[in-house]
Amino acid sequence: TVLAAVTAKKGTFHFGSTYDTFDADQSWFDGVFSTFYRHVVAENGCKWDATEPSQGVSSLTECVGAQSFANQFGNTFRGHNTFWHSQTPSWLPGSFSASQVVGTIIPQHVQAEIQGMGASVTSWDVVNEVVGDGVSAGMTSLQCVQNKGDWPTVTSDGSGVPLVTDLSFIFAAFKTAFQFAGANTRLAVNDYNTGGAEAKTACVINLIKSIQANTTIPFNRLAVGFQSHLTASTGGFDSKSALASTFSTLSALGVSAMITEMDIEVNANTTPNLRYQAAIWGDYLDACLFASNCFEFINWDPRDDLSWRGSAAAATLFDTNGNPKPAAYEVAARLQNF
Ligand code: G3I
């Protein structure tokens, strides 16, 4: 069955990286995104601050620019993201009541962005990083999300009472996304420090169940994005078997899994470090390739000099001169026949 899963993926597996229209060295991007990276996500251009700079005014120029770059080379495109506590527009949090945020502001934003970007988007991170880092096993979905504590204050009296008294803001985002997304677009909860047996992974999976129960969106339209910002030197990554177990749990529900933002900090471009980086990258890719429910694998920032983690982290697949690193050859070898 594992090999059958691999064969079944041929032509439907999306391997790519980030792009922003202000990225320089366009010739490098054109070359690598017409041969190696064949899936695109906007690093920043589809975030709320870019797409609704003033309330009720949709501005998709940056997001469409990234999608157009994908289309230029026959590549696919995914959306990141319609809701995140970071990079919100300057007019938020403002002095809106929670009911205004849930009833009007979020649905209006999600509709404008998803409808505006069209049905070809393979998946959307409908909510990004909504689960806290201090969660523990057994927490309810509400407790997992309240643990986050980064929410913009939205009460009408500006009292600073956080938005999260219930999960209605998440359900509203997903209901609207489902209403306006393409029929084949997967709708994801995206988060970091997840993938294995972490309490945060359990929270995300339970949140998916809560979303399905409260929105009646079919499980086969839902997905979990595992950002996978890893640190090799501290063992900050999951094993292939742990990932496979998590993906299998989601598969049993009918939910898709995606690796959405992979990079691996190795701190120094030494041969052993780069070899170790390649091994971990290969394990994550195989965990996805050999899972029947994993179709997207995105590498965050296409080369070291553009990495949000800084060049010294050597965290991406191409070095600061844009040359492929051992990990690039590793994933290319494992992607053969996909
Ligand atoms: O666009 C402005 C520019 O006008 C200004 O001159 C410049 C200097 O202040 O800032 C530019 O905005 C920056 C933006 O990236 C675009 O380059 C922001 O300051 C900077 O904070 C922002 O960083 C992004 C970060 O998200 C924001 O939290 C990174 O590029 C991006 O890689 C990173 O990506 C996130 C994912 O969206 C979610 N998962 C974690 C991941 C890493 O933080």
CSV table of C-alpha atoms and ligand atoms in Angstrom, one decimal:
chain,number,residue,atom,x,y,z
A,1,THR,CA,0.0,0.0,0.0
A,2,VAL,CA,2.9,2.4,0.7
A,3,LEU,CA,4.2,2.1,-2.9
A,4,ALA,CA,0.7,2.4,-4.2
A,5,ALA,CA,0.4,5.7,-2.2
A,6,VAL,CA,3.5,6.9,-3.9
A,7,THR,CA,2.4,5.9,-7.4
A,8,ALA,CA,-1.0,7.5,-6.8
A,9,LYS,CA,0.6,10.8,-6.2
A,10,LYS,CA,2.3,11.1,-9.5
A,11,GLY,CA,1.3,14.5,-11.0
A,12,THR,CA,-0.6,15.6,-7.9
A,13,PHE,CA,2.3,16.3,-5.5
A,14,HIS,CA,3.2,19.9,-5.0
A,15,PHE,CA,6.8,20.8,-4.0
A,16,GLY,CA,7.7,24.4,-3.8
A,17,SER,CA,8.8,27.5,-1.9
A,18,THR,CA,8.0,31.1,-1.1
A,19,TYR,CA,8.0,34.1,-3.4
A,20,ASP,CA,7.3,37.8,-2.8
A,21,THR,CA,7.0,40.3,-5.7
A,22,PHE,CA,9.8,42.4,-4.2
A,23,ASP,CA,12.2,39.5,-4.1
A,24,ALA,CA,15.3,40.4,-6.1
A,25,ASP,CA,17.4,38.3,-8.5
A,26,GLN,CA,14.4,37.5,-10.7
A,27,SER,CA,16.5,35.5,-13.1
A,28,TRP,CA,17.5,33.1,-10.3
A,29,PHE,CA,13.9,32.8,-9.3
A,30,ASP,CA,12.8,32.2,-12.9
A,31,GLY,CA,15.3,29.4,-13.3
A,32,VAL,CA,14.7,27.6,-10.1
A,33,PHE,CA,10.9,28.0,-10.2
A,34,SER,CA,10.7,26.5,-13.7
A,35,THR,CA,12.8,23.4,-12.8
A,36,PHE,CA,13.0,22.6,-9.0
A,37,TYR,CA,10.3,24.5,-7.0
A,38,ARG,CA,7.0,23.9,-8.9
A,39,HIS,CA,4.6,25.2,-6.2
A,40,VAL,CA,4.4,28.8,-4.9
A,41,VAL,CA,3.2,30.5,-1.7
A,42,ALA,CA,3.5,34.2,-1.0
A,43,GLU,CA,5.8,34.7,1.9
A,44,ASN,CA,4.0,37.9,2.9
A,45,GLY,CA,1.9,39.1,0.0
A,46,CYS,CA,-1.3,37.3,1.0
A,47,LYS,CA,-1.3,38.3,4.7
A,48,TRP,CA,-4.0,40.6,6.2
A,49,ASP,CA,-1.8,43.7,6.3
A,50,ALA,CA,-1.1,43.3,2.6
A,51,THR,CA,-4.6,42.4,1.4
A,52,GLU,CA,-6.9,44.7,3.4
A,53,PRO,CA,-4.7,47.7,4.4
A,54,SER,CA,-7.8,49.7,5.2
A,55,GLN,CA,-11.1,48.2,6.5
A,56,GLY,CA,-13.3,46.8,3.8
A,57,VAL,CA,-10.9,47.7,1.0
A,58,SER,CA,-9.5,44.5,-0.6
A,59,SER,CA,-6.1,45.0,-2.1
A,60,LEU,CA,-4.9,41.7,-3.6
A,61,THR,CA,-2.1,43.2,-5.8
A,62,GLU,CA,0.8,41.5,-3.9
A,63,CYS,CA,-1.1,38.2,-3.5
A,64,VAL,CA,-2.1,38.1,-7.2
A,65,GLY,CA,1.5,39.0,-8.1
A,66,ALA,CA,2.8,35.9,-6.4
A,67,GLN,CA,0.1,33.8,-8.0
A,68,SER,CA,1.0,35.3,-11.4
A,69,PHE,CA,4.6,34.3,-10.8
A,70,ALA,CA,3.4,30.7,-10.2
A,71,ASN,CA,1.2,30.8,-13.3
A,72,GLN,CA,4.1,32.1,-15.5
A,73,PHE,CA,5.9,28.8,-15.1
A,74,GLY,CA,2.8,26.5,-15.0
A,75,ASN,CA,3.3,26.1,-11.3
A,76,THR,CA,0.6,25.8,-8.6
A,77,PHE,CA,-0.2,28.2,-5.8
A,78,ARG,CA,-1.4,28.0,-2.2
A,79,GLY,CA,-2.7,30.8,0.0
A,80,HIS,CA,-1.1,31.9,3.3
A,81,ASN,CA,-3.1,33.1,5.2
A,82,THR,CA,-6.5,34.6,5.9
A,83,PHE,CA,-6.2,34.9,9.7
A,84,TRP,CA,-3.1,35.3,11.9
A,85,HIS,CA,-2.5,37.4,15.0
A,86,SER,CA,0.7,38.8,13.4
A,87,GLN,CA,0.9,41.1,10.4
A,88,THR,CA,-2.7,42.3,10.9
A,89,PRO,CA,-3.6,45.6,9.3
A,90,SER,CA,-3.0,48.9,11.2
A,91,TRP,CA,-6.8,49.4,11.7
A,92,LEU,CA,-7.0,46.2,13.7
A,93,PRO,CA,-7.5,45.5,16.6
A,94,GLY,CA,-9.2,48.9,16.9
A,95,SER,CA,-12.2,49.1,19.2
A,96,PHE,CA,-14.4,46.5,17.6
A,97,SER,CA,-16.6,44.3,19.6
A,98,ALA,CA,-16.0,40.5,19.5
A,99,SER,CA,-19.3,40.1,17.7
A,100,GLN,CA,-18.3,42.7,15.0
A,101,VAL,CA,-15.0,40.8,14.5
A,102,VAL,CA,-16.7,37.4,14.3
A,103,GLY,CA,-19.8,38.5,12.5
A,104,THR,CA,-18.4,41.0,10.0
A,105,ILE,CA,-14.7,41.7,10.0
A,106,ILE,CA,-13.4,38.2,9.6
A,107,PRO,CA,-16.1,36.9,7.1
A,108,GLN,CA,-15.7,40.1,5.0
A,109,HIS,CA,-11.9,39.7,4.9
A,110,VAL,CA,-11.9,35.9,4.2
A,111,GLN,CA,-14.5,36.2,1.5
A,112,ALA,CA,-12.7,39.1,-0.3
A,113,GLU,CA,-9.4,37.2,-0.2
A,114,ILE,CA,-10.5,33.7,-1.1
A,115,GLN,CA,-13.1,34.8,-3.7
A,116,GLY,CA,-10.5,37.3,-5.2
A,117,MET,CA,-7.8,34.7,-5.5
A,118,GLY,CA,-9.9,32.2,-7.3
A,119,ALA,CA,-10.7,28.5,-7.3
A,120,SER,CA,-7.3,27.2,-8.5
A,121,VAL,CA,-5.6,27.8,-5.1
A,122,THR,CA,-4.6,24.3,-3.9
A,123,SER,CA,-5.1,25.1,-0.2
A,124,TRP,CA,-5.5,28.0,2.2
A,125,ASP,CA,-4.1,28.5,5.7
A,126,VAL,CA,-7.5,29.7,6.9
A,127,VAL,CA,-6.1,30.2,10.4
A,128,ASN,CA,-2.4,30.4,11.2
A,129,GLU,CA,-0.8,29.7,14.6
A,130,VAL,CA,-3.9,29.7,16.8
A,131,VAL,CA,-2.7,27.1,19.3
A,132,GLY,CA,-0.6,28.1,22.3
A,133,ASP,CA,2.9,26.9,23.0
A,134,GLY,CA,2.2,26.0,26.6
A,135,VAL,CA,-0.6,23.5,26.0
A,136,SER,CA,-0.8,20.2,27.7
A,137,ALA,CA,-2.4,16.8,27.0
A,138,GLY,CA,-6.1,16.7,27.6
A,139,MET,CA,-6.8,20.4,27.0
A,140,THR,CA,-10.0,21.3,25.2
A,141,SER,CA,-9.8,23.0,21.8
A,142,LEU,CA,-10.8,26.3,23.5
A,143,GLN,CA,-8.2,25.9,26.2
A,144,CYS,CA,-5.6,25.2,23.5
A,145,VAL,CA,-6.5,28.4,21.7
A,146,GLN,CA,-6.9,30.5,24.8
A,147,ASN,CA,-3.3,29.4,25.7
A,148,LYS,CA,-2.0,31.3,22.7
A,149,GLY,CA,-2.6,34.7,24.3
A,150,ASP,CA,-1.5,36.8,21.4
A,151,TRP,CA,-4.9,38.0,20.3
A,152,PRO,CA,-5.6,41.6,19.3
A,153,THR,CA,-7.9,43.2,21.8
A,154,VAL,CA,-11.2,43.7,20.1
A,155,THR,CA,-13.6,44.7,22.8
A,156,SER,CA,-15.7,47.8,22.2
A,157,ASP,CA,-14.6,49.4,25.4
A,158,GLY,CA,-10.9,48.7,24.6
A,159,SER,CA,-10.7,47.0,28.0
A,160,GLY,CA,-8.1,44.6,26.7
A,161,VAL,CA,-10.2,41.6,27.2
A,162,PRO,CA,-8.9,39.1,24.6
A,163,LEU,CA,-11.1,38.0,21.7
A,164,VAL,CA,-11.0,34.3,22.6
A,165,THR,CA,-14.0,33.6,24.9
A,166,ASP,CA,-15.0,30.9,22.4
A,167,LEU,CA,-13.9,29.5,19.0
A,168,SER,CA,-16.5,31.3,17.0
A,169,PHE,CA,-13.9,33.5,15.3
A,170,ILE,CA,-12.2,30.3,13.9
A,171,PHE,CA,-15.5,28.7,12.9
A,172,ALA,CA,-16.5,32.0,11.1
A,173,ALA,CA,-13.3,32.0,9.1
A,174,PHE,CA,-13.7,28.4,8.1
A,175,LYS,CA,-17.4,28.7,7.2
A,176,THR,CA,-16.6,31.7,5.0
A,177,ALA,CA,-13.6,30.0,3.4
A,178,PHE,CA,-15.7,26.9,2.6
A,179,GLN,CA,-18.4,29.0,1.1
A,180,PHE,CA,-16.1,30.8,-1.3
A,181,ALA,CA,-13.1,28.5,-1.9
A,182,GLY,CA,-12.8,26.3,-5.0
A,183,ALA,CA,-14.3,22.8,-4.7
A,184,ASN,CA,-10.9,21.2,-4.6
A,185,THR,CA,-9.2,23.7,-2.3
A,186,ARG,CA,-8.2,22.3,1.1
A,187,LEU,CA,-8.8,24.5,4.1
A,188,ALA,CA,-6.0,24.3,6.7
A,189,VAL,CA,-5.1,24.9,10.3
A,190,ASN,CA,-1.4,25.8,10.1
A,191,ASP,CA,1.0,25.8,13.0
A,192,TYR,CA,4.6,25.2,14.1
A,193,ASN,CA,6.3,22.9,16.6
A,194,THR,CA,3.9,20.2,15.6
A,195,GLY,CA,4.1,16.9,13.6
A,196,GLY,CA,4.9,14.2,16.2
A,197,ALA,CA,3.5,13.3,19.6
A,198,GLU,CA,3.6,16.8,20.9
A,199,ALA,CA,0.6,18.1,23.0
A,200,LYS,CA,0.4,20.9,20.4
A,201,THR,CA,-0.1,18.4,17.6
A,202,ALA,CA,-3.0,16.8,19.6
A,203,CYS,CA,-4.5,20.3,20.1
A,204,VAL,CA,-4.4,21.0,16.4
A,205,ILE,CA,-6.0,17.6,15.5
A,206,ASN,CA,-8.7,18.2,18.1
A,207,LEU,CA,-9.2,21.7,16.7
A,208,ILE,CA,-9.8,20.2,13.3
A,209,LYS,CA,-12.5,17.9,14.8
A,210,SER,CA,-14.1,21.0,16.6
A,211,ILE,CA,-14.1,22.9,13.3
A,212,GLN,CA,-15.7,20.0,11.4
A,213,ALA,CA,-18.3,19.5,14.2
A,214,ASN,CA,-19.3,23.2,14.2
A,215,THR,CA,-19.2,24.0,10.5
A,216,THR,CA,-20.2,20.6,8.9
A,217,ILE,CA,-17.3,21.2,6.4
A,218,PRO,CA,-16.5,17.6,5.2
A,219,PHE,CA,-13.3,16.3,6.7
A,220,ASN,CA,-11.9,15.7,3.1
A,221,ARG,CA,-11.8,19.5,2.6
A,222,LEU,CA,-9.8,20.1,5.8
A,223,ALA,CA,-6.1,19.9,6.3
A,224,VAL,CA,-3.4,20.4,8.8
A,225,GLY,CA,-0.3,22.4,7.8
A,226,PHE,CA,2.9,21.4,9.7
A,227,GLN,CA,5.2,24.4,9.3
A,228,SER,CA,8.3,22.5,10.2
A,229,HIS,CA,10.7,25.3,11.1
A,230,LEU,CA,13.4,22.9,12.5
A,231,THR,CA,16.7,23.2,14.4
A,232,ALA,CA,19.0,20.3,13.7
A,233,SER,CA,21.6,21.2,16.4
A,234,THR,CA,19.1,21.0,19.2
A,235,GLY,CA,17.2,17.9,17.9
A,236,GLY,CA,14.2,20.2,17.2
A,237,PHE,CA,12.6,17.9,14.7
A,238,ASP,CA,10.4,14.8,14.6
A,239,SER,CA,11.3,11.3,13.3
A,240,LYS,CA,9.9,10.0,10.1
A,241,SER,CA,7.9,7.4,12.0
A,242,ALA,CA,6.4,10.0,14.4
A,243,LEU,CA,5.3,12.1,11.4
A,244,ALA,CA,3.9,9.0,9.6
A,245,SER,CA,1.9,8.2,12.7
A,246,THR,CA,0.4,11.7,12.8
A,247,PHE,CA,-0.3,11.7,9.1
A,248,SER,CA,-2.0,8.3,9.5
A,249,THR,CA,-4.2,9.7,12.3
A,250,LEU,CA,-5.3,12.5,10.0
A,251,SER,CA,-5.8,10.1,7.1
A,252,ALA,CA,-8.2,8.0,9.2
A,253,LEU,CA,-10.3,11.2,9.6
A,254,GLY,CA,-10.1,11.9,5.9
A,255,VAL,CA,-8.0,15.1,6.6
A,256,SER,CA,-5.0,16.0,4.6
A,257,ALA,CA,-1.5,16.8,5.9
A,258,MET,CA,0.9,19.3,4.5
A,259,ILE,CA,4.5,20.4,5.2
A,260,THR,CA,4.0,24.1,4.8
A,261,GLU,CA,7.2,26.0,5.8
A,262,MET,CA,10.2,23.8,6.1
A,263,ASP,CA,13.6,25.1,6.9
A,264,ILE,CA,16.3,23.5,9.1
A,265,GLU,CA,18.7,25.7,11.0
A,266,VAL,CA,22.2,24.1,11.0
A,267,ASN,CA,24.2,27.2,12.0
A,268,ALA,CA,27.3,26.4,9.9
A,269,ASN,CA,27.8,25.2,6.4
A,270,THR,CA,30.1,22.4,7.5
A,271,THR,CA,29.9,19.1,5.6
A,272,PRO,CA,28.6,17.1,8.5
A,273,ASN,CA,25.9,19.7,9.2
A,274,LEU,CA,24.8,19.9,5.6
A,275,ARG,CA,24.7,16.1,5.4
A,276,TYR,CA,22.6,16.0,8.6
A,277,GLN,CA,20.3,18.7,7.2
A,278,ALA,CA,19.9,16.6,4.0
A,279,ALA,CA,19.0,13.5,6.0
A,280,ILE,CA,16.3,15.3,8.0
A,281,TRP,CA,14.9,17.0,4.9
A,282,GLY,CA,14.7,13.6,3.2
A,283,ASP,CA,12.9,12.0,6.1
A,284,TYR,CA,10.2,14.8,6.2
A,285,LEU,CA,9.8,14.5,2.4
A,286,ASP,CA,9.4,10.8,2.5
A,287,ALA,CA,7.0,11.0,5.4
A,288,CYS,CA,4.8,13.1,3.2
A,289,LEU,CA,5.4,11.3,-0.1
A,290,PHE,CA,4.6,7.9,1.5
A,291,ALA,CA,1.5,9.2,3.2
A,292,SER,CA,-1.7,8.8,1.2
A,293,ASN,CA,-3.0,12.2,2.5
A,294,CYS,CA,0.0,14.5,2.0
A,295,PHE,CA,0.2,16.4,-1.3
A,296,GLU,CA,2.0,19.6,-0.6
A,297,PHE,CA,5.5,20.2,0.7
A,298,ILE,CA,6.7,23.9,0.9
A,299,ASN,CA,10.2,25.0,1.8
A,300,TRP,CA,10.2,28.4,3.5
A,301,ASP,CA,12.5,30.9,1.7
A,302,PRO,CA,14.1,29.4,-1.4
A,303,ARG,CA,17.8,30.2,-0.5
A,304,ASP,CA,19.9,31.0,2.6
A,305,ASP,CA,20.4,34.7,1.9
A,306,LEU,CA,16.6,35.2,1.8
A,307,SER,CA,15.9,33.1,4.9
A,308,TRP,CA,13.9,34.8,7.7
A,309,ARG,CA,16.2,32.9,10.0
A,310,GLY,CA,19.3,34.8,8.6
A,311,SER,CA,22.0,33.6,6.2
A,312,ALA,CA,24.1,32.2,9.0
A,313,ALA,CA,21.4,29.6,9.9
A,314,ALA,CA,22.0,28.0,6.5
A,315,ALA,CA,18.5,26.8,6.8
A,316,THR,CA,17.3,26.4,3.2
A,317,LEU,CA,17.9,24.2,0.2
A,318,PHE,CA,20.2,26.7,-1.7
A,319,ASP,CA,23.2,28.6,-0.4
A,320,THR,CA,23.7,32.4,-0.3
A,321,ASN,CA,24.9,32.3,-3.9
A,322,GLY,CA,21.8,30.4,-5.0
A,323,ASN,CA,23.7,27.1,-5.5
A,324,PRO,CA,22.0,23.8,-4.5
A,325,LYS,CA,23.1,22.3,-1.2
A,326,PRO,CA,23.2,18.6,-0.3
A,327,ALA,CA,19.6,18.7,0.9
A,328,ALA,CA,18.5,20.0,-2.5
A,329,TYR,CA,20.1,17.0,-4.2
A,330,GLU,CA,18.6,14.7,-1.5
A,331,VAL,CA,15.1,15.9,-2.1
A,332,ALA,CA,15.5,15.9,-5.9
A,333,ALA,CA,16.6,12.2,-5.7
A,334,ARG,CA,13.6,11.3,-3.6
A,335,LEU,CA,11.2,13.3,-5.8
A,336,GLN,CA,12.1,11.2,-8.9
A,337,ASN,CA,9.0,10.0,-10.7
A,338,PHE,CA,6.7,12.5,-8.9
B,1,G3I,O1,7.2,45.4,3.7
B,1,G3I,C1,8.0,46.1,4.7
B,1,G3I,C2,8.9,47.2,4.1
B,1,G3I,O2,8.1,48.2,3.5
B,1,G3I,C3,9.8,47.8,5.1
B,1,G3I,O3,10.7,48.7,4.5
B,1,G3I,C4,10.6,46.7,5.8
B,1,G3I,C5,11.5,47.2,6.9
B,1,G3I,O4,10.7,47.5,8.0
B,1,G3I,O5,9.6,45.7,6.4
B,1,G3I,C6,8.8,45.1,5.4
B,1,G3I,O6,8.0,44.2,6.1
B,1,G3I,C7,8.6,43.0,6.5
B,1,G3I,C8,8.0,41.8,5.8
B,1,G3I,O7,8.5,40.6,6.4
B,1,G3I,C9,8.2,41.8,4.3
B,1,G3I,O8,9.6,41.8,4.1
B,1,G3I,C10,8.3,42.9,8.0
B,1,G3I,O9,9.1,44.0,8.7
B,1,G3I,C11,8.8,41.6,8.6
B,1,G3I,O10,8.4,41.4,9.9
B,1,G3I,C12,8.2,40.4,7.8
B,1,G3I,O11,8.7,39.2,8.2
B,1,G3I,C13,8.0,38.0,7.8
B,1,G3I,C14,7.4,37.4,9.1
B,1,G3I,O12,6.7,36.2,8.7
B,1,G3I,C15,6.5,38.3,9.8
B,1,G3I,O13,6.1,37.7,11.0
B,1,G3I,C16,8.9,37.1,7.1
B,1,G3I,O14,9.3,37.7,5.9
B,1,G3I,C17,8.2,35.8,6.8
B,1,G3I,O15,9.2,34.8,6.4
B,1,G3I,C18,7.6,35.2,8.1
B,1,G3I,O16,6.9,34.1,7.8
B,1,G3I,C19,6.2,33.5,8.9
B,1,G3I,C20,5.0,32.8,8.3
B,1,G3I,O17,4.2,33.8,7.7
B,1,G3I,C21,4.2,32.1,9.4
B,1,G3I,N1,5.0,31.1,10.1
B,1,G3I,C22,6.3,31.6,10.6
B,1,G3I,C23,7.1,32.3,9.5
B,1,G3I,C24,8.4,32.8,10.1
B,1,G3I,O18,8.2,33.8,11.0
